[in-house]
mmCIF file of N, CA and C in Angstrom:
data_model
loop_
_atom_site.group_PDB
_atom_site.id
_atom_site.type_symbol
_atom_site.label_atom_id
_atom_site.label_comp_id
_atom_site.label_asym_id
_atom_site.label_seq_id
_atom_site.Cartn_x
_atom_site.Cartn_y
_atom_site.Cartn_z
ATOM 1 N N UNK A 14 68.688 82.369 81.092
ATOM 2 C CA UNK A 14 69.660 83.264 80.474
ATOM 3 C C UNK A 14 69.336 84.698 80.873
ATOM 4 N N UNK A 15 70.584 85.647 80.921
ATOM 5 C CA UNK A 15 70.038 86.926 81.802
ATOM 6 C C UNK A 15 69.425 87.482 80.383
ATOM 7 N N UNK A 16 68.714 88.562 80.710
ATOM 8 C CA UNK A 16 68.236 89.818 79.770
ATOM 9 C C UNK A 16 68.970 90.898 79.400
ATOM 10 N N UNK A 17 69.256 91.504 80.107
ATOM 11 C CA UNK A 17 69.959 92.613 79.958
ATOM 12 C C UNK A 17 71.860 92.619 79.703
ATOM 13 N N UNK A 18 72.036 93.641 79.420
ATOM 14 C CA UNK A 18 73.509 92.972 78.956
ATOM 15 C C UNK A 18 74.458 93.480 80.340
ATOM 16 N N UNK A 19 73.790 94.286 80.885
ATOM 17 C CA UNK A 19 74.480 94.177 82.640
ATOM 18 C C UNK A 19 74.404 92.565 83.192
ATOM 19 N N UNK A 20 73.418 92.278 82.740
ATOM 20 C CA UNK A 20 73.352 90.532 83.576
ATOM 21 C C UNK A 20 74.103 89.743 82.766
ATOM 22 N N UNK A 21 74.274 89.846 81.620
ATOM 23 C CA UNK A 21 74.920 89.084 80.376
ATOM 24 C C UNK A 21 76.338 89.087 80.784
ATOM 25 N N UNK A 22 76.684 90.152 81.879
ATOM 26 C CA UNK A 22 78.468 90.625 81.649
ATOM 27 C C UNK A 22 78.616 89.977 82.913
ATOM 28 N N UNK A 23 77.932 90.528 83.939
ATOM 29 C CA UNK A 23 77.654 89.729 85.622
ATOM 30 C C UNK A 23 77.955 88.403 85.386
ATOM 31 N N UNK A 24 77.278 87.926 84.250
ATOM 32 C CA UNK A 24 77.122 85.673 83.950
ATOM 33 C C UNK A 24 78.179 85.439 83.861
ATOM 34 N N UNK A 25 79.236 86.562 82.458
ATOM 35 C CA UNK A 25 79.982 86.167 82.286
ATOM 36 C C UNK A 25 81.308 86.078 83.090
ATOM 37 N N UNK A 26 81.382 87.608 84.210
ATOM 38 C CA UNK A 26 82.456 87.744 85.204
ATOM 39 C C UNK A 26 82.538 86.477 85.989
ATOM 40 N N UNK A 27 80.808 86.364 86.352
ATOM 41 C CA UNK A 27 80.680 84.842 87.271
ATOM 42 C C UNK A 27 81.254 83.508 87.141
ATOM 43 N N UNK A 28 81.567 83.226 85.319
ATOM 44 C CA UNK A 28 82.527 82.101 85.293
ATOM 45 C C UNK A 28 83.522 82.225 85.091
ATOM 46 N N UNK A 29 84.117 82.757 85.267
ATOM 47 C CA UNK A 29 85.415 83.746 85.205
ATOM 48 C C UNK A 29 86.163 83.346 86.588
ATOM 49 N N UNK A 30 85.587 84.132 87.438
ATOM 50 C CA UNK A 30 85.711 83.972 88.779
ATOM 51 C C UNK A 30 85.887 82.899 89.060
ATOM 52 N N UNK A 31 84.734 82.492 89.627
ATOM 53 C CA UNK A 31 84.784 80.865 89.724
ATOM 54 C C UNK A 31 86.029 79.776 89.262
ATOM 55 N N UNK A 32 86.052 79.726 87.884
ATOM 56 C CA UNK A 32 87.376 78.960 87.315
ATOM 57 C C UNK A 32 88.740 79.363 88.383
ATOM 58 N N UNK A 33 88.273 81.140 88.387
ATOM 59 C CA UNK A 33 90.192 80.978 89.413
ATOM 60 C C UNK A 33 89.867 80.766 90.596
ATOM 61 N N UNK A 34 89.115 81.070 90.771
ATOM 62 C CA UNK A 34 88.539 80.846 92.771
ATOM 63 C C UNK A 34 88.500 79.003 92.774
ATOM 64 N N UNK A 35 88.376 78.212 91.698
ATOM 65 C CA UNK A 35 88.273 76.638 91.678
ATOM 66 C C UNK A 35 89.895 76.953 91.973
ATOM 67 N N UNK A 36 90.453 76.517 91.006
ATOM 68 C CA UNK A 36 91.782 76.657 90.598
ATOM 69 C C UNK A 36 93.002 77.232 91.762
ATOM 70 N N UNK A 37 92.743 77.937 91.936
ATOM 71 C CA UNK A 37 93.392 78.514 93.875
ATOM 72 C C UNK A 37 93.380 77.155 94.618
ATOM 73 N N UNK A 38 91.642 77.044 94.759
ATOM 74 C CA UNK A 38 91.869 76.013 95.990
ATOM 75 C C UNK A 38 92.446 74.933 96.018
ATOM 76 N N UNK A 39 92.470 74.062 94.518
ATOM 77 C CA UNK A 39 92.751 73.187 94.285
ATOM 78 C C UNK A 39 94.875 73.499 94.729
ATOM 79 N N UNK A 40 94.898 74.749 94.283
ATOM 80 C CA UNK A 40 96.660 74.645 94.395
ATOM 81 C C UNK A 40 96.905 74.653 95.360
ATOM 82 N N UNK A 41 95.810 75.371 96.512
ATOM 83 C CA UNK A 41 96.224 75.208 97.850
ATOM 84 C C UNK A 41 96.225 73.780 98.443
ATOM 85 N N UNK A 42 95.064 72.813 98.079
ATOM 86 C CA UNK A 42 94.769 71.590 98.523
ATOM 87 C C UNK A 42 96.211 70.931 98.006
ATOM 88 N N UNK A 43 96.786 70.773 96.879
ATOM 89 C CA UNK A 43 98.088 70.110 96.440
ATOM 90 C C UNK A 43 99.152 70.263 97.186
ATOM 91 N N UNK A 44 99.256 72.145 97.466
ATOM 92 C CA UNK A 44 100.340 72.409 98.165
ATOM 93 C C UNK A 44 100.435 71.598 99.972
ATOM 94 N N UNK A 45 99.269 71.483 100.335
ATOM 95 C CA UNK A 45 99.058 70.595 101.383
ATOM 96 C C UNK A 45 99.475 70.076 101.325
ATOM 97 N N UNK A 46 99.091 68.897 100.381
ATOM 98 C CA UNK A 46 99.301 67.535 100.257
ATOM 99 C C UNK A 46 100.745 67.359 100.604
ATOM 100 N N UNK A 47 101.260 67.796 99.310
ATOM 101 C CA UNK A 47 102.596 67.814 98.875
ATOM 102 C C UNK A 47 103.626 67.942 100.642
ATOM 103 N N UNK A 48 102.974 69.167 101.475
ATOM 104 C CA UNK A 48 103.264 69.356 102.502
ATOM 105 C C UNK A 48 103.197 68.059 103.487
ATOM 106 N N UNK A 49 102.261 67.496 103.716
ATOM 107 C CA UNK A 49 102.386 66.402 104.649
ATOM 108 C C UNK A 49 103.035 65.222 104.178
ATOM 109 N N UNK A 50 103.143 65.304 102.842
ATOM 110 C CA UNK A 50 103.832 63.768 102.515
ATOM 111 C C UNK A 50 105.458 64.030 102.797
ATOM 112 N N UNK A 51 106.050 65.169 102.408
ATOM 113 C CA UNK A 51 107.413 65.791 102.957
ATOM 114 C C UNK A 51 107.142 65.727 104.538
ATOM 115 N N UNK A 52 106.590 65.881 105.196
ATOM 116 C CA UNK A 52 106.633 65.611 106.360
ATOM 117 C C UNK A 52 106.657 64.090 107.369
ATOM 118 N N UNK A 53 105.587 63.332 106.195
ATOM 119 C CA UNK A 53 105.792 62.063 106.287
ATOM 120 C C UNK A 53 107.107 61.434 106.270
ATOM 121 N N UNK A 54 107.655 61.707 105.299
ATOM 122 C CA UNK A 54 108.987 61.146 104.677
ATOM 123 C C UNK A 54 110.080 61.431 105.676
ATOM 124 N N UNK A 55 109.729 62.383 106.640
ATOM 125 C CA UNK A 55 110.671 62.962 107.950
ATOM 126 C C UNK A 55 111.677 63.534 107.244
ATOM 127 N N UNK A 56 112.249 63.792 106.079
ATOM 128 C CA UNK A 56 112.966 65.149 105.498
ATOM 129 C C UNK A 56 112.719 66.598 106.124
ATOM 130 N N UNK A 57 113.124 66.711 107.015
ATOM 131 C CA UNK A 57 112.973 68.331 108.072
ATOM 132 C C UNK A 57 113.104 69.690 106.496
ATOM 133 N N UNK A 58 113.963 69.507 106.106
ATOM 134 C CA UNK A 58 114.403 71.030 105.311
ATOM 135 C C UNK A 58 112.939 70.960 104.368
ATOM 136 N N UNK A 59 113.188 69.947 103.092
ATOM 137 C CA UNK A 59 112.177 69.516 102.187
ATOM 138 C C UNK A 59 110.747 69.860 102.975
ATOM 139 N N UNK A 60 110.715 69.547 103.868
ATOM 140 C CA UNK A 60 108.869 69.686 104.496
ATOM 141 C C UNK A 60 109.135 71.230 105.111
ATOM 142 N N UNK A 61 109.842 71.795 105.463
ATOM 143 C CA UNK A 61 109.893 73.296 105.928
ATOM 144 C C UNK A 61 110.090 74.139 104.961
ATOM 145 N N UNK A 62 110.816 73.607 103.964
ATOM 146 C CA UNK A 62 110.297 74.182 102.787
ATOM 147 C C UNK A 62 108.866 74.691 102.182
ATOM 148 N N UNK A 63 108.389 72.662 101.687
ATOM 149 C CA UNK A 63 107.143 72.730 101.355
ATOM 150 C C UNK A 63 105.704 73.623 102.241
ATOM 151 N N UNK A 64 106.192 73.722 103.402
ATOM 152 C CA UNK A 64 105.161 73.942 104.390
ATOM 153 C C UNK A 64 105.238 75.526 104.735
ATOM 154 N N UNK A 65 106.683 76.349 104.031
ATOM 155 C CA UNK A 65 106.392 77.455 103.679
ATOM 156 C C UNK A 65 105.673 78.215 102.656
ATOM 157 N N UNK A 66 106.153 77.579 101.614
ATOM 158 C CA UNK A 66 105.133 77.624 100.056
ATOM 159 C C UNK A 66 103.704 77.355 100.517
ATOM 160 N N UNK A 67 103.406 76.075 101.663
ATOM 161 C CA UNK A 67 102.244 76.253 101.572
ATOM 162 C C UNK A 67 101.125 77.254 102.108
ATOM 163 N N UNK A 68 102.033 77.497 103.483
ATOM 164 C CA UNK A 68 101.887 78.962 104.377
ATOM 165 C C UNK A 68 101.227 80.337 103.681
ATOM 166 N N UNK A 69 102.055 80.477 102.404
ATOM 167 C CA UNK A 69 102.243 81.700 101.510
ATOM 168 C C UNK A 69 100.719 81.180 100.720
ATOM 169 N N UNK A 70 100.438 80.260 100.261
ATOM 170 C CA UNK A 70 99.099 80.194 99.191
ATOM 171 C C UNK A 70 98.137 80.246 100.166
ATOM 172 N N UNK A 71 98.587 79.862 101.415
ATOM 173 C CA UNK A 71 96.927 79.747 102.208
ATOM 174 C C UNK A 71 96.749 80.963 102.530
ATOM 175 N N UNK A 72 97.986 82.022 102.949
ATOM 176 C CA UNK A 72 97.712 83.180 103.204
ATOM 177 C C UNK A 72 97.047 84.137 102.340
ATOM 178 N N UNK A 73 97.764 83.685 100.886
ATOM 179 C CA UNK A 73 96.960 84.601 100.239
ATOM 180 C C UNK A 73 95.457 84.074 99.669
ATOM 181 N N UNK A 74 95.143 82.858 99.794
ATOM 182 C CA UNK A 74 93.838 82.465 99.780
ATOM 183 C C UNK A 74 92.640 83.061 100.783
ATOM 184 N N UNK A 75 93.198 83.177 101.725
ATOM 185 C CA UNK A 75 92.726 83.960 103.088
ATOM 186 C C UNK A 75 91.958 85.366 102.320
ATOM 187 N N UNK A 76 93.048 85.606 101.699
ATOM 188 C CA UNK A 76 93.351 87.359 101.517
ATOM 189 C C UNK A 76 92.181 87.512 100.619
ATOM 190 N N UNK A 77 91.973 87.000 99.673
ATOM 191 C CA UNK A 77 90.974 86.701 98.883
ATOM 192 C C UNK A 77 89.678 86.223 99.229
ATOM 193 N N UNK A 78 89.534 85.797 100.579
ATOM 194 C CA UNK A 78 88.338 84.974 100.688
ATOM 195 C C UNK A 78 88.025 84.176 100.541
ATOM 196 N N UNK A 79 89.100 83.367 99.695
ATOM 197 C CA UNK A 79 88.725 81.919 99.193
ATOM 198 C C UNK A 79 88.560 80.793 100.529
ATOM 199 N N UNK A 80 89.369 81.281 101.583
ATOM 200 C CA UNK A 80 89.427 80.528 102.693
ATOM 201 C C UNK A 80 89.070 81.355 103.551
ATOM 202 N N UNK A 81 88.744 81.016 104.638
ATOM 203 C CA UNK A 81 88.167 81.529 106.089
ATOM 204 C C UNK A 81 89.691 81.695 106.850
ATOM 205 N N UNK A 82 89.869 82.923 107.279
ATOM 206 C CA UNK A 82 90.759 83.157 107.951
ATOM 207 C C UNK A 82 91.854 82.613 109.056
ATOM 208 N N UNK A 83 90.322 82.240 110.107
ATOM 209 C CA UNK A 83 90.389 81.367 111.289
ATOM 210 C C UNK A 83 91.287 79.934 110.275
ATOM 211 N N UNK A 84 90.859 79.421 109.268
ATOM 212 C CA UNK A 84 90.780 78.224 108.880
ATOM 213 C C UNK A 84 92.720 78.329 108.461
ATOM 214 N N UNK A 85 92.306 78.985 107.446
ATOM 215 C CA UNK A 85 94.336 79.225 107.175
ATOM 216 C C UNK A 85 95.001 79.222 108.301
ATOM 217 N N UNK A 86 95.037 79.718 109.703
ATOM 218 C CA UNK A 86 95.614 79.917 110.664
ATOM 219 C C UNK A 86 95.288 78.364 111.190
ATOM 220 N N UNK A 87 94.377 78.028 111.427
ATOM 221 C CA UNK A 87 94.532 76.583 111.951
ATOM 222 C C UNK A 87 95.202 75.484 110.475
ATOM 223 N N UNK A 88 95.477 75.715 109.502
ATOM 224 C CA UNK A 88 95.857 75.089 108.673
ATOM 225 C C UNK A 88 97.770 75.194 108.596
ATOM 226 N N UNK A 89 97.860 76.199 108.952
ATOM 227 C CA UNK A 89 99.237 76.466 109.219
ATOM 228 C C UNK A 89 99.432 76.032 110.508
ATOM 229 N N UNK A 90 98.961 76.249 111.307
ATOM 230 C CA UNK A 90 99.558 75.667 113.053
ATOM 231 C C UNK A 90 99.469 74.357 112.576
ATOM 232 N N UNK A 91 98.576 73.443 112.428
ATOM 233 C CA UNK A 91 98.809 72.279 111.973
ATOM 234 C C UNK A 91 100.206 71.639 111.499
ATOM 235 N N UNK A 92 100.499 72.489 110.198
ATOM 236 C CA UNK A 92 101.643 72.301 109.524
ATOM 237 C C UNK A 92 102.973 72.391 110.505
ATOM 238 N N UNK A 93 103.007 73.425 110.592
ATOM 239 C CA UNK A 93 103.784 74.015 111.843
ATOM 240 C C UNK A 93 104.232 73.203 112.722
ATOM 241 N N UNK A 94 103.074 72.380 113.672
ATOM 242 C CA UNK A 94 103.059 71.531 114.585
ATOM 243 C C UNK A 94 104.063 69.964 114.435
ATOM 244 N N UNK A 95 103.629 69.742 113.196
ATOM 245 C CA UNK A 95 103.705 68.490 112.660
ATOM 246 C C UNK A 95 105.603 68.461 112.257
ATOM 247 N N UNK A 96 105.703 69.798 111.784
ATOM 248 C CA UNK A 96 107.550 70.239 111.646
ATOM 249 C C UNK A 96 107.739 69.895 112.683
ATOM 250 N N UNK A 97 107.182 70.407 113.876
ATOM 251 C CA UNK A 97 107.953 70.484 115.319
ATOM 252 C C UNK A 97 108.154 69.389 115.633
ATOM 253 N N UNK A 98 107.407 68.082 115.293
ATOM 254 C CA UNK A 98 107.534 66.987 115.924
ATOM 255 C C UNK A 98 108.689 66.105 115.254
ATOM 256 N N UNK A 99 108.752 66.308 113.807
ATOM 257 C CA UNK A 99 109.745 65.502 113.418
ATOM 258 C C UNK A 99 111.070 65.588 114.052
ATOM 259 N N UNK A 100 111.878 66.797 114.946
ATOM 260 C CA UNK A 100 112.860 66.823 115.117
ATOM 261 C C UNK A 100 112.923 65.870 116.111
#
């Protein structure tokens, strides 16, 4: 347990954080999901949809740090890719 009440407030920001920094990723991981199964289903609009929404959380996950930059950008070309093919 910290000592001081600077460390006491630090502990507490720390689970704080965490919970939304969990919570992000997890919406980003869904919004994925959600993304390839619309893509699965070969519905073009529905998955270019979904795969914009998902575009937008990874970006701003990026923005935050929650994700590696490089990684969102290969997570979107992916997506991206996978549109292109259904037509």
């Amino acid at each position: 347990m910290a000592n001081t009440k600077s460390a006491q407030k630090r502990s507490r920001q720390t689970i704080v954080r965490t919970e939304r920094n969990r919570a992000e990723k997890s919406r980003v991981k869904t919004l994925r999901k959600k993304a390839l199964t619309a893509i699965a289903a070969g519905d073009k609009e529905a998955a270019a949809k979904a795969v914009s929404e998902f575009s937008s959380a990874v970006d701003k996950a990026a923005k935050r740090n929650l994700v590696h930059k490089n990684k969102a950008a290969n997570l979107k070309s992916k997506a991206a890719k996978a549109i292109a093919a259904i037509a």
